[in-house]
mmCIF file of C-alpha atoms in Angstrom:
data_model
loop_
_atom_site.group_PDB
_atom_site.id
_atom_site.type_symbol
_atom_site.label_atom_id
_atom_site.label_comp_id
_atom_site.label_asym_id
_atom_site.label_seq_id
_atom_site.Cartn_x
_atom_site.Cartn_y
_atom_site.Cartn_z
ATOM 1 C CA ARG A 1 -201.790 -12.992 15.824
ATOM 2 C CA VAL A 2 -201.460 -16.727 15.263
ATOM 3 C CA ASP A 3 -201.796 -17.249 19.016
ATOM 4 C CA ARG A 4 -204.845 -15.016 19.127
ATOM 5 C CA TYR A 5 -206.553 -16.778 16.185
ATOM 6 C CA PRO A 6 -205.417 -20.417 16.350
ATOM 7 C CA LYS A 7 -208.036 -21.603 13.841
ATOM 8 C CA ASP A 8 -207.067 -19.115 11.125
ATOM 9 C CA LEU A 9 -205.085 -21.321 8.754
ATOM 10 C CA LYS A 10 -204.219 -18.471 6.391
ATOM 11 C CA LEU A 11 -202.475 -16.655 9.245
ATOM 12 C CA LYS A 12 -200.456 -19.791 9.973
ATOM 13 C CA TYR A 13 -199.501 -20.040 6.315
ATOM 14 C CA ASP A 14 -198.404 -16.398 6.187
ATOM 15 C CA TYR A 15 -196.413 -16.717 9.416
ATOM 16 C CA ALA A 16 -194.698 -19.865 8.126
ATOM 17 C CA GLN A 17 -193.630 -17.974 4.996
ATOM 18 C CA ARG A 18 -192.030 -15.314 7.184
ATOM 19 C CA LEU A 19 -190.231 -17.955 9.233
ATOM 20 C CA MET A 20 -188.898 -19.513 6.039
ATOM 21 C CA LYS A 21 -187.347 -16.200 5.004
ATOM 22 C CA PHE A 22 -185.241 -16.469 8.175
ATOM 23 C CA LYS A 23 -184.495 -20.156 7.489
ATOM 24 C CA LYS A 24 -186.449 -21.368 10.499
ATOM 25 C CA TRP A 25 -187.537 -24.536 8.717
ATOM 26 C CA ASP A 26 -188.426 -26.559 11.812
ATOM 27 C CA ASP A 27 -190.619 -23.766 13.168
ATOM 28 C CA ALA A 28 -192.462 -23.389 9.867
ATOM 29 C CA ILE A 29 -193.239 -27.105 9.396
ATOM 30 C CA PRO A 30 -196.051 -27.487 11.972
ATOM 31 C CA LEU A 31 -197.680 -24.260 10.794
ATOM 32 C CA LEU A 32 -197.656 -25.428 7.187
ATOM 33 C CA GLN A 33 -198.955 -28.849 8.166
ATOM 34 C CA ALA A 34 -201.890 -27.168 9.871
ATOM 35 C CA ALA A 35 -202.408 -24.739 6.972
ATOM 36 C CA SER A 36 -202.602 -27.615 4.493
ATOM 37 C CA ALA A 37 -206.057 -28.417 5.917
ATOM 38 C CA ASN A 38 -207.356 -25.338 4.050
ATOM 39 C CA ASN A 39 -208.264 -26.525 0.546
ATOM 40 C CA LYS A 40 -207.595 -23.112 -1.011
ATOM 41 C CA ILE A 41 -203.977 -22.947 0.131
ATOM 42 C CA GLU A 42 -203.184 -26.658 0.407
ATOM 43 C CA PRO A 43 -201.151 -26.938 -2.835
ATOM 44 C CA ASP A 44 -198.997 -23.943 -1.919
ATOM 45 C CA ALA A 45 -198.625 -25.127 1.666
ATOM 46 C CA ARG A 46 -197.503 -28.567 0.430
ATOM 47 C CA VAL A 47 -194.849 -27.005 -1.812
ATOM 48 C CA LEU A 48 -193.529 -24.890 1.048
ATOM 49 C CA LEU A 49 -193.578 -27.939 3.322
ATOM 50 C CA GLY A 50 -191.488 -29.750 0.737
ATOM 51 C CA GLU A 51 -189.022 -26.870 0.703
ATOM 52 C CA CYS A 52 -188.759 -26.954 4.500
ATOM 53 C CA PHE A 53 -188.149 -30.688 4.520
ATOM 54 C CA LEU A 54 -185.620 -30.389 1.705
ATOM 55 C CA ASN A 55 -183.693 -27.665 3.514
ATOM 56 C CA GLY A 56 -183.828 -29.728 6.686
ATOM 57 C CA ASN A 57 -182.246 -32.724 4.901
ATOM 58 C CA LYS A 58 -185.443 -34.775 5.024
ATOM 59 C CA LYS A 59 -185.554 -35.647 1.338
ATOM 60 C CA PRO A 60 -188.092 -38.515 1.481
ATOM 61 C CA LEU A 61 -190.568 -36.292 3.313
ATOM 62 C CA ALA A 62 -189.913 -33.468 0.851
ATOM 63 C CA ALA A 63 -190.560 -35.764 -2.108
ATOM 64 C CA ARG A 64 -193.867 -36.893 -0.604
ATOM 65 C CA GLN A 65 -195.037 -33.290 -0.146
ATOM 66 C CA PHE A 66 -194.086 -32.345 -3.708
ATOM 67 C CA GLU A 67 -195.896 -35.408 -5.082
ATOM 68 C CA THR A 68 -199.022 -34.550 -3.092
ATOM 69 C CA ALA A 69 -198.903 -30.939 -4.328
ATOM 70 C CA VAL A 70 -198.708 -32.092 -7.944
ATOM 71 C CA LYS A 71 -201.735 -34.360 -7.504
ATOM 72 C CA LEU A 72 -203.847 -31.510 -6.151
#
């Protein structure tokens, strides 16, 4: 469905969550980055982005996402 509705950011967010359950961090990152453009889900998307970066051993990027989420 994400391919069918490329502008639906909530779908991207939901799909990224599913990918994270299967530890597909690198696949979830671009979806969460796109989903963070939606103001309603941005804080949650930033937290999940931080988790993806943390699990992918990208600690500085993870810290930046967590800091941004806290500020929102």
